[in-house]
Coordinates of C-alpha atoms in Angstrom, one line a residue:
M1 CA -0.6 -10.7 16.5
T2 CA -2.4 -14.7 17.9
S3 CA -3.9 -12.1 20.9
F4 CA -4.6 -9.7 18.3
L5 CA -6.2 -12.7 15.9
G6 CA -8.8 -13.3 18.6
A7 CA -9.5 -10.2 19.8
V8 CA -11.0 -9.4 16.2
A9 CA -12.7 -13.2 16.5
A10 CA -14.3 -12.7 18.7
A11 CA -16.0 -9.2 17.1
T12 CA -16.0 -9.9 13.4
A13 CA -20.5 -9.9 14.3
P14 CA -21.8 -6.5 13.0
R15 CA -23.3 -4.1 15.1
S16 CA -23.9 -0.4 14.7
P17 CA -21.6 2.6 14.3
T18 CA -21.3 4.1 18.5
R19 CA -18.6 6.9 17.0
S20 CA -20.3 9.9 15.8
G21 CA -17.2 11.1 14.3
S22 CA -17.1 8.1 11.7
G23 CA -15.1 8.1 8.4
T24 CA -18.9 7.9 6.1
K25 CA -19.8 11.2 8.1
R26 CA -16.7 12.8 7.1
E27 CA -16.4 11.5 4.1
N28 CA -20.0 13.3 3.3
T29 CA -20.1 16.0 5.2
P30 CA -17.2 18.8 4.2
M31 CA -16.5 20.1 7.3
P32 CA -16.1 23.2 9.1
S33 CA -12.8 25.5 9.3
P34 CA -11.2 25.4 11.9
R35 CA -12.4 22.0 13.9
P36 CA -10.8 20.5 16.5
P37 CA -8.0 17.9 15.7
Y38 CA -8.9 14.5 13.8
R39 CA -9.0 11.7 16.7
V40 CA -6.4 9.0 15.0
A41 CA -4.7 6.2 16.8
I42 CA -2.6 3.1 15.4
I43 CA -2.6 -0.8 15.8
G44 CA 0.3 -1.5 15.8
T45 CA 3.6 -0.2 16.6
G46 CA 6.4 -2.3 14.8
G47 CA 9.1 -0.5 12.7
I48 CA 6.7 1.0 10.1
A49 CA 4.0 2.4 13.1
H50 CA 7.0 5.1 13.4
A51 CA 7.0 6.2 9.9
H52 CA 3.4 6.9 10.4
A53 CA 3.6 8.2 14.1
E54 CA 6.2 11.0 12.2
A55 CA 3.9 11.7 9.6
L56 CA 0.8 12.3 12.2
T57 CA 3.0 14.2 14.5
E58 CA 4.6 16.2 11.1
L59 CA 0.5 17.2 10.4
S60 CA -0.1 17.8 15.0
E61 CA -2.6 20.7 14.2
R62 CA -4.9 18.5 11.8
A63 CA -5.0 15.2 13.2
R64 CA -4.0 14.0 16.6
L65 CA -2.5 10.3 17.7
V66 CA -4.1 9.4 21.0
A67 CA -4.2 6.1 21.7
V68 CA -2.1 3.0 20.5
A69 CA -2.3 -1.4 21.1
D70 CA 0.5 -3.9 20.2
V71 CA -0.1 -7.3 22.2
D72 CA 3.5 -6.4 23.4
L73 CA 3.0 -3.6 25.8
T74 CA 6.1 -2.6 26.8
R75 CA 6.6 -1.7 23.1
A76 CA 3.8 -0.1 22.6
A77 CA 4.0 2.3 26.2
E78 CA 7.1 2.9 24.8
F79 CA 6.1 4.2 21.4
A80 CA 3.3 6.1 23.0
D81 CA 5.7 7.9 25.1
R82 CA 8.4 8.6 21.9
F83 CA 5.4 9.9 20.6
S84 CA 3.3 11.5 24.0
V85 CA -0.1 9.4 22.9
P86 CA -2.2 9.5 26.4
H87 CA -4.0 6.3 26.0
V88 CA -2.1 2.1 25.3
F89 CA -3.8 -0.9 24.6
S90 CA -3.4 -4.4 24.5
D91 CA -6.3 -5.3 22.6
P92 CA -7.3 -3.1 19.7
Q93 CA -11.2 -4.2 20.4
A94 CA -10.5 -1.7 24.3
L95 CA -8.9 1.1 22.2
L96 CA -12.0 0.9 20.6
E97 CA -14.4 0.4 22.6
S98 CA -12.7 3.5 24.8
Q99 CA -12.0 5.7 22.3
D100 CA -13.3 8.9 20.1
L101 CA -11.9 8.2 16.7
D102 CA -12.4 9.4 13.6
L103 CA -8.7 7.0 12.0
V104 CA -7.5 3.8 12.9
H105 CA -3.7 3.1 11.4
I106 CA -3.8 -0.7 10.8
C107 CA 0.4 -1.2 10.9
T108 CA 0.3 -5.5 12.1
P109 CA 2.0 -8.3 10.0
P110 CA -0.1 -8.8 7.2
Q111 CA -1.7 -11.6 8.1
T112 CA -4.3 -9.6 10.7
H113 CA -4.7 -6.7 7.7
A114 CA -8.4 -7.5 6.8
P115 CA -9.7 -9.0 10.4
L116 CA -8.8 -5.4 12.6
A117 CA -10.1 -4.0 9.6
T118 CA -13.0 -5.2 9.7
M119 CA -13.2 -4.9 13.1
V120 CA -12.3 -0.9 12.6
M121 CA -15.5 -0.2 10.3
R122 CA -17.9 -2.5 12.5
A123 CA -17.3 0.2 16.0
G124 CA -17.5 3.4 12.7
V125 CA -14.0 3.8 11.8
T126 CA -12.2 4.7 8.8
A127 CA -9.4 1.8 8.6
L128 CA -6.0 2.9 7.3
V129 CA -4.0 0.0 6.2
E130 CA -0.6 -1.0 5.5
K131 CA 0.1 -3.6 1.7
P132 CA -1.2 -5.6 1.8
T133 CA -4.7 -4.2 2.3
A134 CA -5.6 -8.1 2.6
L135 CA -3.1 -12.0 1.9
S136 CA -5.9 -12.5 -1.3
L137 CA -8.9 -11.5 -3.2
R138 CA -11.1 -12.9 -1.8
E139 CA -10.4 -11.3 1.9
L140 CA -10.6 -8.2 -0.3
D141 CA -13.9 -8.6 -1.3
Q142 CA -15.4 -9.5 2.5
L143 CA -13.5 -5.7 3.2
A144 CA -16.1 -4.8 0.4
T145 CA -18.7 -6.7 2.1
V146 CA -18.4 -4.8 5.1
Q147 CA -17.3 -2.1 3.9
E148 CA -20.6 -1.9 2.3
E149 CA -22.7 -2.7 5.4
T150 CA -21.5 -0.9 8.1
G151 CA -21.0 2.7 5.7
S152 CA -17.2 3.0 6.9
K153 CA -14.0 2.7 4.9
V154 CA -10.6 0.6 4.9
L155 CA -8.2 3.2 3.2
T156 CA -4.9 1.1 1.5
V157 CA -1.3 2.7 2.2
F158 CA 0.2 3.9 -1.8
Q159 CA 2.2 7.3 0.0
H160 CA 3.9 7.1 -3.5
R161 CA 1.2 8.1 -5.5
Y162 CA 0.6 11.2 -3.8
G163 CA 4.6 13.3 -4.2
A164 CA 4.3 15.7 -6.6
A165 CA 5.7 14.8 -9.3
A166 CA 3.8 11.7 -9.2
V167 CA 0.6 13.5 -9.1
R168 CA 1.5 15.9 -11.6
L169 CA 3.1 13.2 -14.0
R170 CA -0.6 11.5 -13.8
R171 CA -2.5 15.1 -14.9
L172 CA -0.3 15.5 -17.8
A173 CA -1.0 12.2 -19.3
D174 CA -5.1 11.9 -18.4
S175 CA -4.8 15.8 -20.1
G176 CA -3.2 14.0 -22.9
A177 CA -0.1 15.9 -23.0
L178 CA 2.3 13.5 -23.2
G179 CA 0.6 11.1 -26.4
R180 CA -0.3 7.7 -26.3
P181 CA 1.8 5.6 -23.2
L182 CA 3.8 3.7 -24.7
V183 CA 5.9 1.2 -22.4
A184 CA 7.1 1.6 -18.9
T185 CA 10.1 -0.5 -16.9
C186 CA 9.3 -1.1 -13.1
E187 CA 11.6 -2.4 -11.1
T188 CA 11.8 -2.8 -7.5
L189 CA 15.7 -4.8 -6.7
W190 CA 16.6 -4.2 -2.9
Y191 CA 18.3 -6.8 -0.8
R192 CA 17.0 -8.7 2.0
S193 CA 19.7 -11.0 3.6
D194 CA 18.9 -14.4 5.2
A195 CA 19.3 -12.8 8.5
Y196 CA 16.3 -10.7 7.7
F197 CA 13.9 -13.7 7.5
E198 CA 14.6 -14.9 11.0
V199 CA 12.0 -12.6 12.2
P200 CA 9.1 -16.2 12.1
W201 CA 6.0 -14.1 10.7
R202 CA 8.5 -12.8 7.1
G203 CA 8.7 -15.1 4.0
R204 CA 5.4 -17.0 4.7
W205 CA 2.5 -17.6 2.7
D206 CA -0.2 -17.9 5.7
V207 CA 1.2 -14.4 7.2
E208 CA 3.0 -12.2 4.7
G209 CA 1.0 -13.6 1.5
G210 CA 4.1 -13.6 -0.6
G211 CA 7.7 -12.7 -1.3
P212 CA 8.9 -9.4 -2.6
T213 CA 6.0 -9.4 -5.0
M214 CA 3.5 -8.9 -2.7
G215 CA 5.5 -7.2 -0.2
H216 CA 8.2 -4.6 -1.2
G217 CA 7.9 -4.5 -5.1
I218 CA 3.9 -3.7 -4.7
H219 CA 4.3 -0.3 -3.9
Q220 CA 6.2 0.3 -7.7
F221 CA 3.8 -0.7 -9.7
D222 CA 1.0 -0.5 -7.6
L223 CA 2.2 3.6 -9.1
M224 CA 3.2 2.5 -12.1
L225 CA -0.7 1.9 -11.7
S226 CA -1.5 5.0 -11.2
V227 CA -0.1 5.8 -14.0
F228 CA -1.0 3.7 -16.5
G229 CA -4.0 2.7 -15.5
S230 CA -5.9 -1.0 -16.1
W231 CA -4.3 -3.9 -17.0
S232 CA -5.2 -6.4 -19.2
Q233 CA -3.0 -9.6 -19.5
I234 CA 0.2 -10.8 -16.7
T235 CA 3.0 -13.2 -18.1
A236 CA 5.3 -13.9 -15.6
L237 CA 8.2 -16.1 -13.6
A238 CA 8.7 -16.0 -10.4
E239 CA 11.7 -18.2 -8.0
R240 CA 13.0 -19.0 -5.1
Q241 CA 16.6 -18.1 -5.9
A242 CA 18.9 -17.9 -2.3
R243 CA 16.5 -16.6 1.1
P244 CA 15.6 -19.1 3.9
T245 CA 11.6 -18.8 2.5
D246 CA 8.4 -20.1 1.6
T247 CA 7.5 -17.2 -0.4
E248 CA 9.7 -15.9 -3.6
D249 CA 12.2 -13.6 -3.7
V250 CA 12.1 -12.2 -7.3
S251 CA 10.0 -12.1 -9.8
I252 CA 9.1 -10.8 -13.2
A253 CA 6.2 -9.5 -15.5
A254 CA 5.5 -8.7 -19.0
V255 CA 2.0 -6.8 -18.9
R256 CA -0.5 -5.1 -21.4
F257 CA -2.7 -2.3 -20.9
D258 CA -6.4 -2.1 -21.8
N259 CA -4.7 1.4 -23.8
G260 CA -2.0 -0.6 -25.2
A261 CA 0.7 -0.6 -23.6
L262 CA 3.2 -2.7 -22.6
A263 CA 5.4 -2.7 -19.4
T264 CA 8.2 -5.2 -17.8
V265 CA 7.9 -6.0 -14.1
V266 CA 10.6 -7.3 -11.3
N267 CA 10.8 -7.8 -7.9
S268 CA 14.0 -8.4 -6.4
L269 CA 15.2 -9.0 -2.5
L270 CA 18.7 -10.5 -3.9
S271 CA 20.3 -6.8 -5.2
P272 CA 23.1 -6.0 -3.2
R273 CA 22.7 -2.0 -5.3
E274 CA 19.4 -1.0 -3.8
T275 CA 16.9 1.1 -6.0
S276 CA 13.5 1.5 -7.2
R277 CA 13.1 2.7 -11.0
L278 CA 10.8 3.4 -12.8
R279 CA 9.9 4.4 -16.5
F280 CA 7.2 6.1 -18.9
D281 CA 7.1 6.5 -22.6
F282 CA 4.5 8.0 -24.2
E283 CA 4.5 8.9 -27.1
Y284 CA 6.0 12.6 -26.5
A285 CA 8.1 12.2 -23.6
T286 CA 10.1 10.3 -20.9
V287 CA 9.3 9.9 -16.9
E288 CA 11.9 8.9 -15.7
L289 CA 11.6 7.8 -12.0
E290 CA 15.0 5.9 -9.5
H291 CA 15.0 6.3 -5.4
L292 CA 15.1 3.9 -3.5
Y293 CA 12.3 4.0 -0.3
G294 CA 11.0 7.7 -0.5
Y295 CA 11.3 10.0 -3.4
R296 CA 11.7 13.5 -4.0
E297 CA 11.6 16.1 -7.3
E298 CA 15.5 15.8 -8.0
H299 CA 15.1 11.8 -8.5
W300 CA 12.8 12.4 -10.9
R301 CA 14.1 12.9 -15.1
F302 CA 11.9 14.3 -17.7
T303 CA 13.2 14.0 -21.6
P304 CA 10.7 15.9 -24.3
A305 CA 10.7 13.2 -28.2
P306 CA 12.0 15.8 -30.7
G307 CA 9.8 18.8 -31.9
H308 CA 8.1 18.4 -28.1
E309 CA 10.3 20.5 -26.4
E310 CA 8.4 23.1 -24.8
L311 CA 6.9 19.4 -23.0
S312 CA 9.3 20.6 -20.9
A313 CA 7.8 24.3 -19.7
L314 CA 5.0 21.6 -18.7
W315 CA 6.5 19.6 -16.4
T316 CA 8.5 22.2 -14.2
D317 CA 5.1 24.4 -13.2
G318 CA 3.5 24.4 -10.9
D319 CA 5.5 25.0 -6.3
E320 CA 4.1 22.5 -5.1
P321 CA 6.0 21.5 -1.7
D322 CA 9.2 19.0 -2.5
I323 CA 7.9 16.5 0.3
T324 CA 9.5 13.1 0.3
S325 CA 6.4 10.9 -1.1
G326 CA 6.1 9.5 2.6
H327 CA 2.8 9.0 4.8
R328 CA 2.5 12.1 5.9
L329 CA 1.7 13.3 2.0
Q330 CA -1.2 10.6 2.2
I331 CA -2.6 11.5 5.9
E332 CA -2.7 14.7 4.8
A333 CA -4.6 14.0 0.8
V334 CA -6.9 11.8 3.2
L335 CA -8.0 15.4 5.4
D336 CA -8.1 17.3 2.5
A337 CA -10.4 15.0 1.4
W338 CA -12.5 14.3 4.0
E339 CA -12.5 18.3 4.3
T340 CA -13.8 19.4 1.2
G341 CA -16.4 16.2 0.7
Q342 CA -14.6 14.2 -1.5
E343 CA -14.1 10.5 -1.1
P344 CA -9.5 10.0 0.6
G345 CA -8.0 7.4 -1.2
V346 CA -7.0 5.5 -2.3
C347 CA -10.0 3.0 -1.8
L348 CA -11.4 -1.0 -1.7
Q349 CA -11.8 -0.5 -5.6
D350 CA -8.2 0.8 -6.4
A351 CA -6.1 -1.8 -3.7
R352 CA -8.6 -4.7 -5.4
R353 CA -6.4 -4.1 -9.2
T354 CA -2.8 -3.6 -7.2
L355 CA -3.5 -6.9 -5.0
E356 CA -4.9 -8.9 -8.3
F357 CA -2.1 -7.9 -10.3
A358 CA 0.4 -9.4 -7.1
A359 CA -2.0 -12.7 -7.7
A360 CA -1.7 -12.1 -11.4
T361 CA 1.9 -12.5 -11.3
Y362 CA 1.6 -15.2 -9.1
A363 CA -0.8 -17.6 -11.1
S364 CA 0.9 -16.7 -14.4
A365 CA 4.9 -18.0 -13.1
F366 CA 3.0 -21.5 -11.4
R367 CA 1.0 -21.9 -13.7
G368 CA 2.8 -21.4 -16.9
V369 CA 0.6 -19.4 -19.1
P370 CA -0.6 -15.9 -19.4
V371 CA -3.8 -14.2 -16.5
A372 CA -6.1 -12.2 -18.4
A373 CA -7.6 -9.5 -15.7
G374 CA -11.0 -11.1 -14.5
E375 CA -9.7 -14.4 -14.3
L376 CA -9.0 -15.2 -11.0
T377 CA -12.8 -15.0 -9.9
D378 CA -14.8 -16.4 -7.3
D379 CA -12.6 -20.4 -5.7
D380 CA -9.6 -19.6 -8.0
P381 CA -7.2 -20.8 -6.1
F382 CA -5.2 -17.9 -6.9
A383 CA -8.7 -15.8 -6.0
V384 CA -8.4 -17.5 -2.3
S385 CA -4.5 -17.3 -2.1
M386 CA -1.4 -16.1 -3.6
D387 CA 0.5 -19.1 -3.2
G388 CA -2.8 -21.2 -5.1
G389 CA -1.3 -24.1 -3.9
A390 CA 1.0 -24.3 -7.0
V391 CA 4.4 -23.3 -5.7
P392 CA 7.1 -26.0 -7.3
W393 CA 9.5 -26.3 -4.0
E394 CA 9.2 -27.6 -0.9
P395 CA 8.9 -24.7 2.5
V396 CA 12.0 -24.2 4.6
K397 CA 9.9 -22.8 7.9
E398 CA 8.7 -24.3 10.2
A399 CA 4.9 -23.3 11.4
L400 CA 3.9 -21.1 13.6
V401 CA 2.6 -22.3 17.0

């Protein structure tokens, strides 16, 4: 991680894009069909990178993984051997300078996401960044500035938006068929032992940006936001109950949406029976999801209100493939968008709404007051860092060298 950051620091000066296949060109010009596979690289070859590489393998007719980079060259070489990647680097800048790329997946620890995304954009390439996009609202806004300067894009991995049932739910909700949105519950009840936090960068504000609110529950409440829309106010609690972390290990929030709906959100790493649950109560139907790390059709339940039984047919109408809500679906959606001249998701604007939700959860919890959307502006401590300098407990992690 230190080497990545050093390489990033040397590459932050603005420069003209040098790639003929930049993300901007792909997004603004419909691509001919058939066309050669898109050229893709991965920076960071740890655990989550395998999910990206497996998804790209499934999409090999449309996208080809041509290079990887990791500060641990041995790990990178083993990864490249497993996925038949021809080019291996220890320096992400060297990768960008030697390869003609369309897309770079950033799969490194969160502290490096924004610097690496900046590097990728300045090389004229689209960056697809694992969550969280950045450690703070300030960092994300800096990415937006670079995006405007370069014309290249930053996309965030929120793959659960792309499962067939979630797409269908948004379509029905947006059409008004389900009536007004009224109530939601969003629960990420996971379990991580003390040993999980022996990895030095886990459980640290300065590297992960936060605890389960930033690193785990963010997928579920991002999906909730994609269905219910913009939130207006959050009242929250956060505690470090049991784990050897500097961050919280549980948070709970009560949320009001612009459309008047209310929701509760729980993010926990203390729950031995792990589950991820979402429930949406609309005027004419309840839609529920319970899964763990990825859902299929079987994980959803649709219950129409009395007198609205005909809605069940709308819920089951469709012949979409029943594929687990993983990285493949989002990557495929990006490629589809490029080839039809559309803007791919998840864009920085959408990612900012989700990141602001996390920041407001922390600000409300540690200040003990409700926080409104848009309140954390400019130099507000909670816009600068998720802990806001207001965490009420002592750190337990040793400083990283």
